[in-house]
mmCIF file of C-alpha atoms in Angstrom:
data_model
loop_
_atom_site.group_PDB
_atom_site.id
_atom_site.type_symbol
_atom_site.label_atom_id
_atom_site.label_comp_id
_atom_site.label_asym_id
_atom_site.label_seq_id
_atom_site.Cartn_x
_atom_site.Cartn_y
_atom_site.Cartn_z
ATOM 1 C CA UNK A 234 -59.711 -30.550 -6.971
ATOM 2 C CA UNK A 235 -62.563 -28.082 -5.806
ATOM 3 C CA UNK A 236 -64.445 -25.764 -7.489
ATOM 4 C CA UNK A 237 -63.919 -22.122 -6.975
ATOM 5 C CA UNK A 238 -66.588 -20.370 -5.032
ATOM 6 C CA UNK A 239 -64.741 -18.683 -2.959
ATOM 7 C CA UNK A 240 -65.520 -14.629 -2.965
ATOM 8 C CA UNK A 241 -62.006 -13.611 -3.665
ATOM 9 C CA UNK A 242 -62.482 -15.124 -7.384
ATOM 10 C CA UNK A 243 -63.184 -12.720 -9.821
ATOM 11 C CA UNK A 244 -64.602 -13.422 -13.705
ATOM 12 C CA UNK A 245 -62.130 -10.479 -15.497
ATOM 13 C CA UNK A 246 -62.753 -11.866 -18.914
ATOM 14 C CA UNK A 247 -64.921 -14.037 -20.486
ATOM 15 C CA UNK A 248 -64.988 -14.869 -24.778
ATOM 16 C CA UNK A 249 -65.346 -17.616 -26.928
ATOM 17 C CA UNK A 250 -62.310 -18.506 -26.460
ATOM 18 C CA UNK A 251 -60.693 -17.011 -23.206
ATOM 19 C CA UNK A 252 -61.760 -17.202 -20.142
ATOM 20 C CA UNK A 253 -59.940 -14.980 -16.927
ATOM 21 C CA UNK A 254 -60.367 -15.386 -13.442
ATOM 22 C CA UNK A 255 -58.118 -12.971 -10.410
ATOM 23 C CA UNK A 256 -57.681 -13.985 -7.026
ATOM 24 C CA UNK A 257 -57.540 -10.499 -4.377
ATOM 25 C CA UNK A 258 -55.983 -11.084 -0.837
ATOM 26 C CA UNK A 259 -53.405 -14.266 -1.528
ATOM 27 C CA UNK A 260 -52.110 -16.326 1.055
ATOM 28 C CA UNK A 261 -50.013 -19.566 1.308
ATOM 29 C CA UNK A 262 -53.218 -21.689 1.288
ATOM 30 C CA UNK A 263 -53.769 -20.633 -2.054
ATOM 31 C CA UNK A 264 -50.654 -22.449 -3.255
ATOM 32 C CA UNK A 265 -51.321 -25.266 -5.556
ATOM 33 C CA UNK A 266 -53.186 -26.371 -9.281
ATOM 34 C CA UNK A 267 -56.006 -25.034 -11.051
ATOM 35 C CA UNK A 268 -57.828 -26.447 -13.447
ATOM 36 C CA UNK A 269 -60.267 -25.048 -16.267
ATOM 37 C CA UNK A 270 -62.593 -27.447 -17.781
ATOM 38 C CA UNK A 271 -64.056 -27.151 -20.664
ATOM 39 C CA UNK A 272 -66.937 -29.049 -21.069
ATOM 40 C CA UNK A 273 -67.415 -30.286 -24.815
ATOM 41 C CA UNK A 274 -67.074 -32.938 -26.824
ATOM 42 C CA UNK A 275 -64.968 -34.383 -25.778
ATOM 43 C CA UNK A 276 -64.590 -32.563 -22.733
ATOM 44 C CA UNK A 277 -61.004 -30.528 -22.607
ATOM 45 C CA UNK A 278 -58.828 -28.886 -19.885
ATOM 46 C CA UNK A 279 -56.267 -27.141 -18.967
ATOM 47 C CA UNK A 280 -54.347 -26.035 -15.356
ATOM 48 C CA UNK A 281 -51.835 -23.671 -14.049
ATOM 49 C CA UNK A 282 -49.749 -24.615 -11.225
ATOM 50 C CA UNK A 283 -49.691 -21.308 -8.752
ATOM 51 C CA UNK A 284 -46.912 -20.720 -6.746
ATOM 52 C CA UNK A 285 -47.330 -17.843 -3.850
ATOM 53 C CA UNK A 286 -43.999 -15.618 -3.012
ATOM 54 C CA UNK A 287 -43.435 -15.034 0.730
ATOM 55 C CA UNK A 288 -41.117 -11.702 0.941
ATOM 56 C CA UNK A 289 -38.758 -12.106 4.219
ATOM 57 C CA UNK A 290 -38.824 -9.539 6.812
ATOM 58 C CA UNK A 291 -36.263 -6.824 7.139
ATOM 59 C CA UNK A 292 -33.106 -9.169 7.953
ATOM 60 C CA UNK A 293 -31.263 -8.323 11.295
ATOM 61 C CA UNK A 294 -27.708 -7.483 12.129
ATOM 62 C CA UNK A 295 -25.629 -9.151 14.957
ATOM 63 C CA UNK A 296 -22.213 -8.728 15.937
ATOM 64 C CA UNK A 297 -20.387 -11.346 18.387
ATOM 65 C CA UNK A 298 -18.391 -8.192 20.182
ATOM 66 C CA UNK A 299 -19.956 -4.536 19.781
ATOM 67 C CA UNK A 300 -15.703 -3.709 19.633
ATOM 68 C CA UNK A 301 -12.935 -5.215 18.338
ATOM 69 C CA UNK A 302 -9.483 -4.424 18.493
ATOM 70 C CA UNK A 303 -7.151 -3.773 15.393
ATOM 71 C CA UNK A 304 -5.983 -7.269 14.534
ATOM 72 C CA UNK A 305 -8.104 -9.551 16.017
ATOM 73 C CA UNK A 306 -10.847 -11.239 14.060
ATOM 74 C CA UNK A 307 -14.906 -10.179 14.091
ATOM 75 C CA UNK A 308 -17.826 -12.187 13.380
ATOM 76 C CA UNK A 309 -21.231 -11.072 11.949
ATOM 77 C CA UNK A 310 -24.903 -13.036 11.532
ATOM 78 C CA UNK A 311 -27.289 -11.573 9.300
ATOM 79 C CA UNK A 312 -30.926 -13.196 9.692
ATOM 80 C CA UNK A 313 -33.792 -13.192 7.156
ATOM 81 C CA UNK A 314 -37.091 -14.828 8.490
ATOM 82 C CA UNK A 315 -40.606 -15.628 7.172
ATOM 83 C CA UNK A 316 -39.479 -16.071 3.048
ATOM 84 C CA UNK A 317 -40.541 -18.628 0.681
ATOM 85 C CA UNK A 318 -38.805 -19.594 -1.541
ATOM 86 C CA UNK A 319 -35.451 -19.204 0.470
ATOM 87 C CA UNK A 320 -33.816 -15.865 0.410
ATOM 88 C CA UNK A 321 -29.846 -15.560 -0.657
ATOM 89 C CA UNK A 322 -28.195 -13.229 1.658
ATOM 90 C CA UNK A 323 -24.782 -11.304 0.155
ATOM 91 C CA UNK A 324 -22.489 -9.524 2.348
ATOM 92 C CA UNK A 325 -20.455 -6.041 1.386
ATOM 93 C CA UNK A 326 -17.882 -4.216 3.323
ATOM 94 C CA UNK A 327 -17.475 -0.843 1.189
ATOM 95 C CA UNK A 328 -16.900 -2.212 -2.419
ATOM 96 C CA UNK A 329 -15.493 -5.447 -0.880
ATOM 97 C CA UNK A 330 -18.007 -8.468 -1.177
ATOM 98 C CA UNK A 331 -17.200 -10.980 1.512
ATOM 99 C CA UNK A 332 -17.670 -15.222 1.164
ATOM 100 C CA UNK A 333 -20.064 -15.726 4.205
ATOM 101 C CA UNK A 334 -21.348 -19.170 5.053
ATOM 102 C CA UNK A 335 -25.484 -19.408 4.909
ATOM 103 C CA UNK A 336 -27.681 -21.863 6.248
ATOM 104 C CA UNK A 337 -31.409 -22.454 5.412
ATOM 105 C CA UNK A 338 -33.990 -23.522 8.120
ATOM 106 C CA UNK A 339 -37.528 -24.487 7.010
ATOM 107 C CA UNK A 340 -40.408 -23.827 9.625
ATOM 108 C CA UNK A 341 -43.272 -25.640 9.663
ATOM 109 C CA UNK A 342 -45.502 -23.534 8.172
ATOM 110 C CA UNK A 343 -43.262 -24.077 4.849
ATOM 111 C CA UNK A 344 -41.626 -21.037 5.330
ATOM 112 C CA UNK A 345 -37.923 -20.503 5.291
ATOM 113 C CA UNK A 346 -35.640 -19.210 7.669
ATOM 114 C CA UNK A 347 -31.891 -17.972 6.417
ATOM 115 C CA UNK A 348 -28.877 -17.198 8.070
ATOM 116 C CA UNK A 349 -25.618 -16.235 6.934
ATOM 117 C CA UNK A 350 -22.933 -15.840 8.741
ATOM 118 C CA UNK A 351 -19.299 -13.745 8.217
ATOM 119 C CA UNK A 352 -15.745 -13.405 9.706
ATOM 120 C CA UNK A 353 -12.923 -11.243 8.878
ATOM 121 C CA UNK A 354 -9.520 -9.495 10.668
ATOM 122 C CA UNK A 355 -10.420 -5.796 10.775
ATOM 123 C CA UNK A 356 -7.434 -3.113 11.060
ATOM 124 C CA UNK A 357 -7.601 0.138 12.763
ATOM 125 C CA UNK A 358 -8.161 1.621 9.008
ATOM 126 C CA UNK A 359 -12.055 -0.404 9.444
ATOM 127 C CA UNK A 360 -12.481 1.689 12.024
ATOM 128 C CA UNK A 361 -16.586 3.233 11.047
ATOM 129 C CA UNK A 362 -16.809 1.305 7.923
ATOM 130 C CA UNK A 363 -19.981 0.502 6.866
ATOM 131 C CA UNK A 364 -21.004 -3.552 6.027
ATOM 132 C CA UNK A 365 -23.974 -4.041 4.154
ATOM 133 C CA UNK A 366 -26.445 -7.537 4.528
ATOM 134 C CA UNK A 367 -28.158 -7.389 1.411
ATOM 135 C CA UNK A 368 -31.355 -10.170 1.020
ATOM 136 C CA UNK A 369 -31.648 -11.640 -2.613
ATOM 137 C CA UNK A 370 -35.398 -12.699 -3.315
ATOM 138 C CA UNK A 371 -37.897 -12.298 -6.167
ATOM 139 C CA UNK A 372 -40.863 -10.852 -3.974
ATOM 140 C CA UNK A 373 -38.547 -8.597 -2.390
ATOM 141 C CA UNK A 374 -36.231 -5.426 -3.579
ATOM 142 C CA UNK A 375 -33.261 -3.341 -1.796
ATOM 143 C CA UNK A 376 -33.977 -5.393 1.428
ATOM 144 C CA UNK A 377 -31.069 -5.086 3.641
ATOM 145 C CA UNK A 378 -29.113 -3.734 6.781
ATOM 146 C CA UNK A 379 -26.214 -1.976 7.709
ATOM 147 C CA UNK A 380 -24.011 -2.067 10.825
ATOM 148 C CA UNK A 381 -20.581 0.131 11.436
ATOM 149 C CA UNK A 382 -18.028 -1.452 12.908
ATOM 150 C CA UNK A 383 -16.188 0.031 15.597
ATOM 151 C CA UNK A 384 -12.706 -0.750 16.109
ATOM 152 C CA UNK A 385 -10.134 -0.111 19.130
ATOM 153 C CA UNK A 386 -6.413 0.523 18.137
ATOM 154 C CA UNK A 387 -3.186 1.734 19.813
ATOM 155 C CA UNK A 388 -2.042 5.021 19.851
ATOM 156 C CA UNK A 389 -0.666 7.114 17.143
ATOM 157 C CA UNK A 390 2.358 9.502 18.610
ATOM 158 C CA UNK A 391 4.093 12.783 16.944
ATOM 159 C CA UNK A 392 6.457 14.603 18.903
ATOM 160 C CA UNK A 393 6.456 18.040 17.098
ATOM 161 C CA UNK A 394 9.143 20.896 18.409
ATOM 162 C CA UNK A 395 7.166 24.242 19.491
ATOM 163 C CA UNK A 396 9.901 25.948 20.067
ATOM 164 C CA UNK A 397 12.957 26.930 18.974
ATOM 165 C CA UNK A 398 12.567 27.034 15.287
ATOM 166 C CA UNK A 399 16.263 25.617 13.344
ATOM 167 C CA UNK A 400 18.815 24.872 15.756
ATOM 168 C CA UNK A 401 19.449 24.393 19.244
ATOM 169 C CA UNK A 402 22.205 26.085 20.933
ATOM 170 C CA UNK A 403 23.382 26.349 24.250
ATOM 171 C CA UNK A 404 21.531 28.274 26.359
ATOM 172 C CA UNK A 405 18.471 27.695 24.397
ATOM 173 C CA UNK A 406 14.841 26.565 25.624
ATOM 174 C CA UNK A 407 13.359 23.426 24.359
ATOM 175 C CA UNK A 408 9.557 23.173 24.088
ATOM 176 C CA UNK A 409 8.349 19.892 22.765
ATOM 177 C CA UNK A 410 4.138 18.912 22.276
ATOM 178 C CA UNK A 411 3.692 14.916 21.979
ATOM 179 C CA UNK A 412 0.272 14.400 19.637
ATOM 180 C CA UNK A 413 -1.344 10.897 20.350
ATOM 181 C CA UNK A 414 -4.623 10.077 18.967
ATOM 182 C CA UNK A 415 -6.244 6.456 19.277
ATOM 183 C CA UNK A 416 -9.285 4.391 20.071
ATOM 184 C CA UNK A 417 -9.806 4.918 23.047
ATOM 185 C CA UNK A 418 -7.594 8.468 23.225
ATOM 186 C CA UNK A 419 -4.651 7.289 25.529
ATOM 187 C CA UNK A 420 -5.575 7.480 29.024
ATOM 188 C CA UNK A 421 -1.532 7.994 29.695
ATOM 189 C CA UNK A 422 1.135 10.164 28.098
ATOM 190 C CA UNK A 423 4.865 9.874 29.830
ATOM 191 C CA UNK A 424 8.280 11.238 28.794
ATOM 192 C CA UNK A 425 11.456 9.923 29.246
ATOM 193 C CA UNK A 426 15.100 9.842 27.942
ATOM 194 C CA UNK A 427 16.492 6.857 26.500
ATOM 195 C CA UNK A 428 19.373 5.451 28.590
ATOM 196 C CA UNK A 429 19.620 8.693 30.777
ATOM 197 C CA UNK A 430 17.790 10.415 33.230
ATOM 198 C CA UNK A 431 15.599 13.326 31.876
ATOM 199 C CA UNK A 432 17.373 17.026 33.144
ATOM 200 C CA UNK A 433 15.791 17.780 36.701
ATOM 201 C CA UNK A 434 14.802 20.790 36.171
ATOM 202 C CA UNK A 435 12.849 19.576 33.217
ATOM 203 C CA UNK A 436 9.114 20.537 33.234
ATOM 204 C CA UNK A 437 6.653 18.039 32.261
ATOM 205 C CA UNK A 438 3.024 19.427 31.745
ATOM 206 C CA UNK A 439 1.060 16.263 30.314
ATOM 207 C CA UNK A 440 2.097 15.379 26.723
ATOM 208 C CA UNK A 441 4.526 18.229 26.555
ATOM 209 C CA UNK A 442 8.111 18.799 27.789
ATOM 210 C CA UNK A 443 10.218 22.073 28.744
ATOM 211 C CA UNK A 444 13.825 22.330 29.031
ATOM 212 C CA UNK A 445 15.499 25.816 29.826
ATOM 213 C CA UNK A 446 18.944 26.904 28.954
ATOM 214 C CA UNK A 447 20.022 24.004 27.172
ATOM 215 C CA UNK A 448 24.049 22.560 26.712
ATOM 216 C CA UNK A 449 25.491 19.726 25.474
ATOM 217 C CA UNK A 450 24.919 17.674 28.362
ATOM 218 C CA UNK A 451 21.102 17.260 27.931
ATOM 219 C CA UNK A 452 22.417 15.686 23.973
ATOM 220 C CA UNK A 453 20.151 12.453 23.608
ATOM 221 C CA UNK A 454 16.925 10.656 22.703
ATOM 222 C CA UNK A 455 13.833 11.767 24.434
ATOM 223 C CA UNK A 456 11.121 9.907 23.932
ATOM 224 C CA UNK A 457 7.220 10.256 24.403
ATOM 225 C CA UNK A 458 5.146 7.141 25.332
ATOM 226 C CA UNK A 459 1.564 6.853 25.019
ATOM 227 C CA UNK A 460 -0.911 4.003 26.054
ATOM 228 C CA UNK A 461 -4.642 2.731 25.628
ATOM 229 C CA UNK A 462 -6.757 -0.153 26.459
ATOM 230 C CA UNK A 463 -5.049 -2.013 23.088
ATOM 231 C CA UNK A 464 -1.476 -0.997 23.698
ATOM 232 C CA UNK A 465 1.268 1.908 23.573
ATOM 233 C CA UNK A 466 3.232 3.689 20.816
ATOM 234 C CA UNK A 467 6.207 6.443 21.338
ATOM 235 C CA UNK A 468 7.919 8.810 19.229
ATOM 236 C CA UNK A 469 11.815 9.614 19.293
ATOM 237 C CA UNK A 470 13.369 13.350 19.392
ATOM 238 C CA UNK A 471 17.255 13.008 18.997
ATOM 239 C CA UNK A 472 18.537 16.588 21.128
ATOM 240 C CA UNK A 473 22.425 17.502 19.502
ATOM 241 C CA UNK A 474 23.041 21.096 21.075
ATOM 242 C CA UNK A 475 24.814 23.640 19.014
ATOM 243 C CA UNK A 476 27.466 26.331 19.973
ATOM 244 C CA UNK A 477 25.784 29.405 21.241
ATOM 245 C CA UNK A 478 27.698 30.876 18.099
ATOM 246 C CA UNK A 479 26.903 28.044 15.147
ATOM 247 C CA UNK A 480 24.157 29.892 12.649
ATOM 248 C CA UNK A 481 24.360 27.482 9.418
ATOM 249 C CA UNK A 482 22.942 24.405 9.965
ATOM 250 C CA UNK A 483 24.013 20.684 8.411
ATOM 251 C CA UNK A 484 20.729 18.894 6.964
ATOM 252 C CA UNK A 485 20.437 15.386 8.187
ATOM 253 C CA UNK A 486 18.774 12.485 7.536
ATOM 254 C CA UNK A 487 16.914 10.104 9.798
ATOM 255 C CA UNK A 488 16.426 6.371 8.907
ATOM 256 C CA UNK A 489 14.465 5.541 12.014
ATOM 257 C CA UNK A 490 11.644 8.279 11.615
ATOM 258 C CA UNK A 491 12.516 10.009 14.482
ATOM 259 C CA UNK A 492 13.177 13.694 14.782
ATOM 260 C CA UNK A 493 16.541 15.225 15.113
ATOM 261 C CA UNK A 494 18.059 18.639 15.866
ATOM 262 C CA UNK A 495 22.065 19.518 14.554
ATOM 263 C CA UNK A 496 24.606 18.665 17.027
ATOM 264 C CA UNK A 497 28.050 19.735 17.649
ATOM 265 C CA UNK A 498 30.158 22.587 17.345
ATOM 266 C CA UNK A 499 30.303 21.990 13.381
ATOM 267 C CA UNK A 500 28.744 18.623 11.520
ATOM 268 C CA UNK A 501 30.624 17.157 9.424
ATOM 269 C CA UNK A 502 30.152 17.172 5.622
ATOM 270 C CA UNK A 503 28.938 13.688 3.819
ATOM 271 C CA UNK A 504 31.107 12.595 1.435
ATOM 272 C CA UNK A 505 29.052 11.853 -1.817
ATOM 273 C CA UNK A 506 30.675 8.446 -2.778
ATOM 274 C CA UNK A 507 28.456 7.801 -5.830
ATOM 275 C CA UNK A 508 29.742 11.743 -7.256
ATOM 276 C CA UNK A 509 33.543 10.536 -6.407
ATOM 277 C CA UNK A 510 32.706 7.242 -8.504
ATOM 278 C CA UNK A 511 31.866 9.121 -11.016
ATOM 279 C CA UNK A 512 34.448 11.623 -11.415
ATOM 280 C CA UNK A 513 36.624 8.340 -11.120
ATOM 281 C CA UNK A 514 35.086 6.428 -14.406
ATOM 282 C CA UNK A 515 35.210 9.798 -16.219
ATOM 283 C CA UNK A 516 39.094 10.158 -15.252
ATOM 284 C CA UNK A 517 39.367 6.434 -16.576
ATOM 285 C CA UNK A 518 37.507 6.799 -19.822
ATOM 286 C CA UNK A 519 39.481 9.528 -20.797
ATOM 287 C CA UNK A 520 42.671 7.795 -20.068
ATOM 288 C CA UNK A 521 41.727 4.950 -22.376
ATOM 289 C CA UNK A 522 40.502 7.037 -24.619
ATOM 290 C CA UNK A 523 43.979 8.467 -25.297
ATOM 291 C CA UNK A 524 45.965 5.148 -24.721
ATOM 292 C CA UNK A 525 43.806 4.132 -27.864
ATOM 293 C CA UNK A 526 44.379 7.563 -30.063
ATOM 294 C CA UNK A 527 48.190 7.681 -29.240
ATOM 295 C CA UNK A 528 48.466 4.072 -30.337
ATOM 296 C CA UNK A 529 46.402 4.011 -33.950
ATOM 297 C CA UNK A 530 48.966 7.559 -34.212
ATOM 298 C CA UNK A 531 52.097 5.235 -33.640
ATOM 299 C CA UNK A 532 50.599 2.751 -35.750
ATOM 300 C CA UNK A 533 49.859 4.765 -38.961
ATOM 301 C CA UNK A 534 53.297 6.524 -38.733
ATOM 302 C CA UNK A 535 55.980 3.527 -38.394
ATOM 303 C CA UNK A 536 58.127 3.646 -41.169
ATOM 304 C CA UNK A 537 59.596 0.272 -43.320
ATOM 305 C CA UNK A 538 63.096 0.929 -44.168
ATOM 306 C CA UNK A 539 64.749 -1.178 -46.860
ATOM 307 C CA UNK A 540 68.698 -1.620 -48.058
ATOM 308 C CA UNK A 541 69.340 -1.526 -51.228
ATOM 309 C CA UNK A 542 72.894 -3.069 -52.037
ATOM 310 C CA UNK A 543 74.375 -2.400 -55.147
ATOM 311 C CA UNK A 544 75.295 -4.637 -57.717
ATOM 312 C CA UNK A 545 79.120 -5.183 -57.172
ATOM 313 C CA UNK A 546 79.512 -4.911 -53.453
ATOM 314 C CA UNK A 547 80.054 -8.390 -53.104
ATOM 315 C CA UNK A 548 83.715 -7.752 -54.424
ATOM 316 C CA UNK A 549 84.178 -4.351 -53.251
ATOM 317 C CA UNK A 550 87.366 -3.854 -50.373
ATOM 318 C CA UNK A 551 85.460 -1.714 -48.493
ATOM 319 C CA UNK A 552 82.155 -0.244 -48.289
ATOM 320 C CA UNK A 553 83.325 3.274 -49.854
ATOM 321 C CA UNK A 554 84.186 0.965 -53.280
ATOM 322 C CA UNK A 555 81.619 -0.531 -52.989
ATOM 323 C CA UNK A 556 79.025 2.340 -53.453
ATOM 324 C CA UNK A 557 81.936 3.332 -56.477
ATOM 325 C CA UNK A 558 81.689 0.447 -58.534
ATOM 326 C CA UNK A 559 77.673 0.308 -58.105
ATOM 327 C CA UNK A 560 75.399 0.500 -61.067
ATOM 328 C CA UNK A 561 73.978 3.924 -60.290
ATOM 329 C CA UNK A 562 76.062 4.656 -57.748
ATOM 330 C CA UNK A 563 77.257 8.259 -56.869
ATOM 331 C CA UNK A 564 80.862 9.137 -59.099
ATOM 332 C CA UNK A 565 81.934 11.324 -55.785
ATOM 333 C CA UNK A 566 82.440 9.618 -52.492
ATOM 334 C CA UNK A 567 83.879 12.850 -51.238
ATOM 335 C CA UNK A 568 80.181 14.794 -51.322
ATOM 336 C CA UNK A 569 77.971 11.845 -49.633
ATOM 337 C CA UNK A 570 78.637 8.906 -48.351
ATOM 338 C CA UNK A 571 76.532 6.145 -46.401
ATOM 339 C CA UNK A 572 77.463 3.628 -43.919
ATOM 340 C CA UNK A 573 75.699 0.776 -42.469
ATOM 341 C CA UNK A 574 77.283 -0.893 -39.138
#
């Protein structure tokens, strides 16, 4: 313990029972305890144990490729030097905080080095995204760096038909533009026709194609190709060629993404199997709905018939003296008579 006589001590306040002392110009020396004394009887004292806050400098950036391609795996180092106490470093791509791994080096002038380190899988979506090294420490705010990351991917390829508009029909022109944008922009567009040989007197003037007075024999896939550096894409364009005379088209669908134009001398209609179903279950419904009327009808109307032989018939001859000699019986035979076989 030493006594304070150095220049940069300043008496701010002085009372019976305060006494206030600044320190201008701090540096890491000036880490440590102070003491007041109070000299009375008995003597009393008191300390403070100072603590001096080194901020870091402005932490650096460093990527282990200045490009990576869409799928493979990037690494970044963010470095903070010169801080005490330690700094905490965070990482944010966008709104995305990433888990990097840190490690803390102390220098010998009780300083504190720290590194933190990140890897991720970028896609071609990453491609200019900003990610953000922020530095955590108490003598220290919005300390932190950016760096964009720049990402190669394949092409993207749209074959879009210039010309004609609707159908094609013999004697026809086809003009068809292939779009492909990537990183880096494809360095080779080709054309081609899937299984077949493309028409010779086709006209290919880089990404786009020319046909003149179609017929049916050009029909088939023609496909655009386009490469980079990372790899190539294509688009499909499915030719059908129309009668010179066809005016309504058929519309089509097209599972595999590719375009299509109407083919044949007429396209067939689809048959609607889930509208035939249902006119089917309607047809049925109905029919057991009337099976079920017709039969609470017959039920309700069946009639219970009873005999009702008259007293006497037992000894009756025949059935006509029988009906006679009944008790009630009708007196003339001649007007009614019944007969049960």
């Amino acid at each position: 313990m030493t006594a304070l006589k150095d220049s940069r001590f300043q008496l701010v306040n002085f009372s019976d029972n305060e006494l206030r002392v600044s320190l201008s110009n701090v540096s890491l020396s000036d880490e440590g305890r102070y003491v007041c004394q109070l000299y009375s009887d008995p003597p009393q004292e008191a300390y403070a144990d100072v603590t001096v806050l080194v901020p870091p400098g402005v932490p650096i950036i460093e990527s282990r490729e200045e490009v990576v391609s869409e799928g493979n795996e990037t690494e970044l180092t963010c470095t903070a030097v010169g801080g005490r106490p330690a700094a905490a470093i965070r990482w944010m791509k966008e709104e995305q905080e990433l888990t990097g791994e840190m490690m803390v080096e102390e220098t010998y002038d009780r300083m504190f080095t720290v590194m933190s380190r990140v890897r991720f899988s970028v896609t071609k979506e990453d491609d200019g995204v900003p990610v953000d090294c922020i530095v955590d420490h108490p003598a220290a705010k919005d300390l932190q760096a950016q760096r964009h990351l720049e990402v190669f991917y394949k092409p993207e390829v749209k074959i879009v038909v210039t010309y004609p508009e609707g159908l094609t029909r013999e004697g026809d022109n086809l003009d068809l533009t292939c779009n492909a944008e990537g990183k880096p922009h494809p360095h080779r567009i080709n054309w081609l026709r899937v299984d077949e040989d493309v028409p010779p007197h086709a006209v290919v003037t880089g990404p786009d194609l020319y046909i003149e007075n179609l017929n049916k024999s050009y029909n088939g896939t023609y496909r655009c190709v386009a490469s980079n550096a990372v790899g190539e894409a294509y688009d499909d364009y499915v030719l059908h060629v129309y009668d010179a005379s066809t005016t309504i088209p058929t519309p089509t669908t097209n599972p595999d993404n590719t375009q299509e134009s109407l083919a044949g001398d007429s396209a067939p209609q689809k048959i609607d199997h889930a509208v035939i179903g249902g006119v089917v279950a309607v047809v049925m419904f109905a029919i057991l709905c009337a099976l079920i009327v017709l039969g609470r009808y017959f039920a309700r109307h069946k009639g219970t018939y009873f005999t009702h032989e008259a007293k006497g018939a037992d000894d009756a001859a025949d059935a006509d003296t029988a009906i006679i000699n009944a008790e009630g019986g009708h007196s003339n035979t001649d007007e009614k008579k019944e007969y049960y076989i």
